[in-house]
PDB file of C-alpha atoms in Angstrom:
ATOM      1  CA  MET A 285      -8.819  -8.598  17.625  1.00  0.00           C
ATOM      2  CA  THR A 286      -8.871  -7.220  14.098  1.00  0.00           C
ATOM      3  CA  ILE A 287      -7.133  -9.102  11.304  1.00  0.00           C
ATOM      4  CA  ILE A 288      -6.103  -6.800   8.476  1.00  0.00           C
ATOM      5  CA  HIS A 289      -5.083  -8.258   5.135  1.00  0.00           C
ATOM      6  CA  LEU A 290      -3.088  -5.452   3.512  1.00  0.00           C
ATOM      7  CA  ILE A 291      -3.285  -6.039  -0.206  1.00  0.00           C
ATOM      8  CA  ARG A 292      -1.236  -4.262  -2.817  1.00  0.00           C
ATOM      9  CA  HIS A 293      -3.321  -3.521  -5.884  1.00  0.00           C
ATOM     10  CA  GLY A 294      -2.820  -5.651  -8.962  1.00  0.00           C
ATOM     11  CA  ALA A 295      -0.345  -4.760 -11.692  1.00  0.00           C
ATOM     12  CA  HIS A 296      -0.899  -1.998 -14.214  1.00  0.00           C
ATOM     13  CA  ASP A 297       0.970  -1.173 -17.413  1.00  0.00           C
ATOM     14  CA  LEU A 298       3.103   1.559 -15.807  1.00  0.00           C
ATOM     15  CA  VAL A 299       4.053  -0.267 -12.592  1.00  0.00           C
ATOM     16  CA  SER A 300       7.811  -0.470 -13.228  1.00  0.00           C
ATOM     17  CA  ARG A 301       8.186   2.513 -15.576  1.00  0.00           C
ATOM     18  CA  ARG A 302       6.498   5.506 -13.985  1.00  0.00           C
ATOM     19  CA  LEU A 303       5.852   6.863 -10.495  1.00  0.00           C
ATOM     20  CA  CYS A 304       2.091   7.031 -10.801  1.00  0.00           C
ATOM     21  CA  GLY A 305       1.484   8.126  -7.218  1.00  0.00           C
ATOM     22  CA  ARG A 306      -1.988   9.650  -7.023  1.00  0.00           C
ATOM     23  CA  THR A 307      -2.397  10.080 -10.789  1.00  0.00           C
ATOM     24  CA  PRO A 308      -6.058   9.428 -11.656  1.00  0.00           C
ATOM     25  CA  GLY A 309      -7.077   6.969 -14.347  1.00  0.00           C
ATOM     26  CA  VAL A 310      -4.383   4.328 -13.798  1.00  0.00           C
ATOM     27  CA  GLY A 311      -6.309   1.071 -14.005  1.00  0.00           C
ATOM     28  CA  LEU A 312      -5.351  -2.574 -13.822  1.00  0.00           C
ATOM     29  CA  SER A 313      -3.754  -4.424 -16.710  1.00  0.00           C
ATOM     30  CA  ASP A 314      -4.978  -7.877 -17.738  1.00  0.00           C
ATOM     31  CA  THR A 315      -2.321  -9.306 -15.416  1.00  0.00           C
ATOM     32  CA  GLY A 316      -3.593  -7.102 -12.591  1.00  0.00           C
ATOM     33  CA  ARG A 317      -7.168  -8.311 -13.101  1.00  0.00           C
ATOM     34  CA  ARG A 318      -5.987 -11.934 -12.940  1.00  0.00           C
ATOM     35  CA  GLN A 319      -4.084 -11.115  -9.744  1.00  0.00           C
ATOM     36  CA  ALA A 320      -7.242  -9.593  -8.225  1.00  0.00           C
ATOM     37  CA  GLU A 321      -9.219 -12.728  -9.096  1.00  0.00           C
ATOM     38  CA  ALA A 322      -6.557 -14.920  -7.471  1.00  0.00           C
ATOM     39  CA  LEU A 323      -6.644 -12.757  -4.339  1.00  0.00           C
ATOM     40  CA  ALA A 324     -10.427 -13.065  -4.148  1.00  0.00           C
ATOM     41  CA  ARG A 325     -10.145 -16.855  -4.286  1.00  0.00           C
ATOM     42  CA  VAL A 326      -7.546 -17.264  -1.523  1.00  0.00           C
ATOM     43  CA  LEU A 327      -8.612 -14.690   1.039  1.00  0.00           C
ATOM     44  CA  PRO A 328     -10.542 -16.088   4.009  1.00  0.00           C
ATOM     45  CA  ARG A 329     -13.998 -14.838   4.985  1.00  0.00           C
ATOM     46  CA  LEU A 330     -14.005 -11.065   5.215  1.00  0.00           C
ATOM     47  CA  ASP A 331     -16.158  -8.743   7.281  1.00  0.00           C
ATOM     48  CA  ARG A 332     -15.137  -5.593   5.393  1.00  0.00           C
ATOM     49  CA  VAL A 333     -13.337  -4.590   2.209  1.00  0.00           C
ATOM     50  CA  LEU A 334     -11.630  -1.194   2.307  1.00  0.00           C
ATOM     51  CA  THR A 335      -9.773   0.560  -0.478  1.00  0.00           C
ATOM     52  CA  SER A 336      -7.599   3.530  -1.262  1.00  0.00           C
ATOM     53  CA  PRO A 337      -9.525   5.974  -3.470  1.00  0.00           C
ATOM     54  CA  LEU A 338      -7.331   5.393  -6.549  1.00  0.00           C
ATOM     55  CA  ASP A 339      -8.600   3.509  -9.616  1.00  0.00           C
ATOM     56  CA  ARG A 340      -6.154   0.597  -9.473  1.00  0.00           C
ATOM     57  CA  THR A 341      -6.958  -0.133  -5.824  1.00  0.00           C
ATOM     58  CA  ARG A 342     -10.715   0.291  -6.316  1.00  0.00           C
ATOM     59  CA  GLU A 343     -10.645  -2.185  -9.227  1.00  0.00           C
ATOM     60  CA  THR A 344      -8.710  -4.733  -7.175  1.00  0.00           C
ATOM     61  CA  ALA A 345     -10.967  -4.270  -4.140  1.00  0.00           C
ATOM     62  CA  ALA A 346     -14.157  -4.515  -6.233  1.00  0.00           C
ATOM     63  CA  VAL A 347     -13.188  -8.018  -7.395  1.00  0.00           C
ATOM     64  CA  ILE A 348     -12.482  -9.056  -3.798  1.00  0.00           C
ATOM     65  CA  ALA A 349     -15.705  -7.506  -2.463  1.00  0.00           C
ATOM     66  CA  ALA A 350     -17.796  -9.198  -5.159  1.00  0.00           C
ATOM     67  CA  ALA A 351     -16.367 -12.601  -4.255  1.00  0.00           C
ATOM     68  CA  HIS A 352     -17.022 -12.045  -0.562  1.00  0.00           C
ATOM     69  CA  SER A 353     -20.488 -10.485  -0.904  1.00  0.00           C
ATOM     70  CA  GLY A 354     -19.113  -7.367   0.707  1.00  0.00           C
ATOM     71  CA  ARG A 355     -19.655  -3.685   0.257  1.00  0.00           C
ATOM     72  CA  LEU A 356     -16.655  -1.678  -0.860  1.00  0.00           C
ATOM     73  CA  GLU A 357     -15.629   1.129   1.521  1.00  0.00           C
ATOM     74  CA  GLU A 358     -13.253   3.926   0.529  1.00  0.00           C
ATOM     75  CA  GLU A 359     -10.623   4.743   3.170  1.00  0.00           C
ATOM     76  CA  THR A 360      -8.444   7.798   2.595  1.00  0.00           C
ATOM     77  CA  ALA A 361      -5.850   6.599   5.143  1.00  0.00           C
ATOM     78  CA  LEU A 362      -4.968   3.855   2.629  1.00  0.00           C
ATOM     79  CA  ASN A 363      -4.193   6.356  -0.146  1.00  0.00           C
ATOM     80  CA  GLU A 364      -0.835   6.347  -1.891  1.00  0.00           C
ATOM     81  CA  ILE A 365       1.958   8.661  -0.745  1.00  0.00           C
ATOM     82  CA  ASP A 366       1.504  12.120  -2.219  1.00  0.00           C
ATOM     83  CA  PHE A 367       4.654  12.302  -4.345  1.00  0.00           C
ATOM     84  CA  GLY A 368       4.094  15.968  -5.182  1.00  0.00           C
ATOM     85  CA  ASP A 369       6.320  17.189  -8.041  1.00  0.00           C
ATOM     86  CA  TRP A 370       7.534  13.652  -8.767  1.00  0.00           C
ATOM     87  CA  THR A 371       4.047  12.348  -9.587  1.00  0.00           C
ATOM     88  CA  GLY A 372       3.797  10.944 -13.094  1.00  0.00           C
ATOM     89  CA  ARG A 373       7.515  11.055 -13.861  1.00  0.00           C
ATOM     90  CA  ASP A 374       9.360   8.113 -15.378  1.00  0.00           C
ATOM     91  CA  PHE A 375      11.714   6.299 -13.016  1.00  0.00           C
ATOM     92  CA  ALA A 376      14.551   6.854 -15.520  1.00  0.00           C
ATOM     93  CA  GLN A 377      14.072  10.633 -15.071  1.00  0.00           C
ATOM     94  CA  LEU A 378      13.817  10.351 -11.299  1.00  0.00           C
ATOM     95  CA  ASP A 379      16.940   8.210 -10.987  1.00  0.00           C
ATOM     96  CA  ALA A 380      18.979  11.136 -12.334  1.00  0.00           C
ATOM     97  CA  LEU A 381      17.817  13.442  -9.503  1.00  0.00           C
ATOM     98  CA  PRO A 382      20.024  13.656  -6.386  1.00  0.00           C
ATOM     99  CA  GLU A 383      16.976  14.519  -4.239  1.00  0.00           C
ATOM    100  CA  TRP A 384      15.229  11.335  -5.428  1.00  0.00           C
ATOM    101  CA  ARG A 385      18.265   9.238  -4.509  1.00  0.00           C
ATOM    102  CA  ARG A 386      18.490  10.972  -1.102  1.00  0.00           C
ATOM    103  CA  TRP A 387      14.805  10.350  -0.444  1.00  0.00           C
ATOM    104  CA  ASN A 388      15.161   6.653  -1.227  1.00  0.00           C
ATOM    105  CA  ALA A 389      18.262   6.373   0.968  1.00  0.00           C
ATOM    106  CA  ALA A 390      16.654   8.123   3.954  1.00  0.00           C
ATOM    107  CA  ARG A 391      12.898   7.643   3.873  1.00  0.00           C
ATOM    108  CA  ASP A 392      12.829   8.313   7.610  1.00  0.00           C
ATOM    109  CA  GLN A 393      13.873  11.928   6.963  1.00  0.00           C
ATOM    110  CA  GLY A 394      12.970  12.815   3.380  1.00  0.00           C
ATOM    111  CA  ARG A 395       9.932  14.352   1.767  1.00  0.00           C
ATOM    112  CA  ALA A 396       8.743  14.427  -1.811  1.00  0.00           C
ATOM    113  CA  PRO A 397       8.904  18.038  -3.079  1.00  0.00           C
ATOM    114  CA  ASN A 398       5.473  19.598  -2.503  1.00  0.00           C
ATOM    115  CA  GLY A 399       4.315  16.200  -1.325  1.00  0.00           C
ATOM    116  CA  GLU A 400       4.236  13.968   1.719  1.00  0.00           C
ATOM    117  CA  SER A 401       6.889  12.259   3.813  1.00  0.00           C
ATOM    118  CA  MET A 402       6.773   8.545   4.527  1.00  0.00           C
ATOM    119  CA  LEU A 403       6.687   9.410   8.245  1.00  0.00           C
ATOM    120  CA  GLU A 404       3.462  11.343   7.635  1.00  0.00           C
ATOM    121  CA  VAL A 405       2.060   8.330   5.811  1.00  0.00           C
ATOM    122  CA  GLN A 406       3.016   6.116   8.735  1.00  0.00           C
ATOM    123  CA  GLY A 407       1.349   8.562  11.134  1.00  0.00           C
ATOM    124  CA  ARG A 408      -1.986   8.466   9.301  1.00  0.00           C
ATOM    125  CA  LEU A 409      -1.825   4.675   9.142  1.00  0.00           C
ATOM    126  CA  SER A 410      -0.975   4.406  12.825  1.00  0.00           C
ATOM    127  CA  ARG A 411      -4.119   6.415  13.665  1.00  0.00           C
ATOM    128  CA  TRP A 412      -6.177   4.262  11.281  1.00  0.00           C
ATOM    129  CA  LEU A 413      -4.831   1.035  12.821  1.00  0.00           C
ATOM    130  CA  GLU A 414      -5.752   2.297  16.293  1.00  0.00           C
ATOM    131  CA  THR A 415      -9.296   2.963  15.088  1.00  0.00           C
ATOM    132  CA  MET A 416      -9.557  -0.470  13.473  1.00  0.00           C
ATOM    133  CA  ALA A 417      -8.223  -2.216  16.587  1.00  0.00           C
ATOM    134  CA  ALA A 418     -10.607  -0.343  18.868  1.00  0.00           C
ATOM    135  CA  ALA A 419     -13.543  -1.228  16.608  1.00  0.00           C
ATOM    136  CA  ASP A 420     -12.746  -4.960  16.820  1.00  0.00           C
ATOM    137  CA  ALA A 421     -13.535  -5.027  13.086  1.00  0.00           C
ATOM    138  CA  GLY A 422     -13.049  -8.757  12.477  1.00  0.00           C
ATOM    139  CA  ALA A 423     -11.368  -9.746   9.211  1.00  0.00           C
ATOM    140  CA  VAL A 424     -10.661  -6.835   6.885  1.00  0.00           C
ATOM    141  CA  ALA A 425      -9.165  -6.590   3.407  1.00  0.00           C
ATOM    142  CA  ALA A 426      -7.434  -3.213   2.964  1.00  0.00           C
ATOM    143  CA  VAL A 427      -6.323  -2.603  -0.634  1.00  0.00           C
ATOM    144  CA  SER A 428      -3.516  -0.087  -0.835  1.00  0.00           C
ATOM    145  CA  HIS A 429      -0.027   0.613  -2.241  1.00  0.00           C
ATOM    146  CA  ALA A 430       3.488  -0.781  -1.736  1.00  0.00           C
ATOM    147  CA  ASP A 431       5.018   2.053   0.316  1.00  0.00           C
ATOM    148  CA  VAL A 432       1.868   2.426   2.398  1.00  0.00           C
ATOM    149  CA  ILE A 433       1.985  -1.265   3.288  1.00  0.00           C
ATOM    150  CA  LYS A 434       5.729  -1.019   3.935  1.00  0.00           C
ATOM    151  CA  SER A 435       5.073   1.761   6.446  1.00  0.00           C
ATOM    152  CA  VAL A 436       2.637  -0.522   8.324  1.00  0.00           C
ATOM    153  CA  VAL A 437       5.167  -3.377   8.347  1.00  0.00           C
ATOM    154  CA  ALA A 438       7.882  -1.031   9.652  1.00  0.00           C
ATOM    155  CA  LEU A 439       5.528   0.260  12.352  1.00  0.00           C
ATOM    156  CA  THR A 440       4.532  -3.270  13.364  1.00  0.00           C
ATOM    157  CA  LEU A 441       8.126  -4.528  13.566  1.00  0.00           C
ATOM    158  CA  GLY A 442       9.658  -1.343  14.981  1.00  0.00           C
ATOM    159  CA  LEU A 443      11.872  -0.854  11.909  1.00  0.00           C
ATOM    160  CA  SER A 444      13.175   2.469  10.712  1.00  0.00           C
ATOM    161  CA  LEU A 445      11.647   3.619   7.432  1.00  0.00           C
ATOM    162  CA  ARG A 446      15.250   3.917   6.259  1.00  0.00           C
ATOM    163  CA  HIS A 447      15.075   0.134   5.802  1.00  0.00           C
ATOM    164  CA  HIS A 448      12.030   0.203   3.510  1.00  0.00           C
ATOM    165  CA  ASP A 449      14.020  -1.494   0.739  1.00  0.00           C
ATOM    166  CA  ARG A 450      14.892  -4.582   2.786  1.00  0.00           C
ATOM    167  CA  PHE A 451      11.618  -6.307   1.920  1.00  0.00           C
ATOM    168  CA  GLU A 452       9.308  -6.377  -1.083  1.00  0.00           C
ATOM    169  CA  ILE A 453       5.586  -5.755  -1.436  1.00  0.00           C
ATOM    170  CA  ALA A 454       4.697  -7.154  -4.865  1.00  0.00           C
ATOM    171  CA  PRO A 455       1.625  -6.264  -6.937  1.00  0.00           C
ATOM    172  CA  GLY A 456      -1.275  -8.494  -5.932  1.00  0.00           C
ATOM    173  CA  SER A 457       0.373  -9.584  -2.670  1.00  0.00           C
ATOM    174  CA  ILE A 458      -1.083 -10.091   0.806  1.00  0.00           C
ATOM    175  CA  THR A 459       0.568  -8.882   4.021  1.00  0.00           C
ATOM    176  CA  THR A 460      -1.421  -9.615   7.169  1.00  0.00           C
ATOM    177  CA  VAL A 461      -1.299  -7.980  10.597  1.00  0.00           C
ATOM    178  CA  SER A 462      -3.358  -8.513  13.714  1.00  0.00           C
ATOM    179  CA  ALA A 463      -4.311  -5.419  15.675  1.00  0.00           C
ATOM    180  CA  THR A 464      -5.501  -5.033  19.232  1.00  0.00           C
ATOM    181  CA  PRO A 465      -5.556  -1.782  21.220  1.00  0.00           C
ATOM    182  CA  GLU A 466      -2.306  -2.897  22.875  1.00  0.00           C
ATOM    183  CA  HIS A 467      -0.384  -4.637  20.113  1.00  0.00           C
ATOM    184  CA  LEU A 468       0.310  -5.131  16.401  1.00  0.00           C
ATOM    185  CA  SER A 469       1.689  -8.432  15.070  1.00  0.00           C
ATOM    186  CA  LEU A 470       2.879  -9.361  11.596  1.00  0.00           C
ATOM    187  CA  LEU A 471       1.278 -12.650  10.555  1.00  0.00           C
ATOM    188  CA  ARG A 472       2.460 -12.870   6.942  1.00  0.00           C
ATOM    189  CA  LEU A 473       4.482 -10.770   4.529  1.00  0.00           C
ATOM    190  CA  ASN A 474       4.224 -10.365   0.746  1.00  0.00           C
ATOM    191  CA  GLU A 475       2.441 -13.631  -0.037  1.00  0.00           C
ATOM    192  CA  VAL A 476       1.728 -13.845  -3.746  1.00  0.00           C
ATOM    193  CA  PRO A 477      -1.174 -16.244  -4.415  1.00  0.00           C
ATOM    194  CA  HIS A 478      -1.088 -16.012  -8.200  1.00  0.00           C
ATOM    195  CA  GLY A 479       2.385 -17.433  -8.731  1.00  0.00           C
TER     196      GLY A 479
END
């Protein structure tokens, strides 16, 4: 069995203002660094620490890896959704777009313009989870992004991606799944150890 602690990166200064997506150079704020330190303290023994390639996830994962004497491994399957033309835009601008509202209402069908659909994200994560389960990888921290983690939760529980907004994945939170070749189980959802 593989236990995967899906960790949303710590907070950054743009987290509620701008759709950063895959924008390079978005690092953790002071709050985000404190969240990463709290995560490192509460996580159980880890066999591996994996991270999305983006700066904010790498910074969060580096704090966790240092506390657990682990090597940091980059995993492209954990990367943020490619938001295409929406990348870097303020949420106030996006909220005025009918296609943005449609995408948020029907994530099971929509696609970011010149970007990726959430179903494609779920597909890459499904393949990654199969690989992790087959490898019997032990206890793994996988630092990623809110919608990526939501797609894993939906896959695990058999939920439509249309219901992505029915649960929260907060910055610096832990969501844990167990994975075997036959089965995924949700063990905890959106636990926030830093209060």
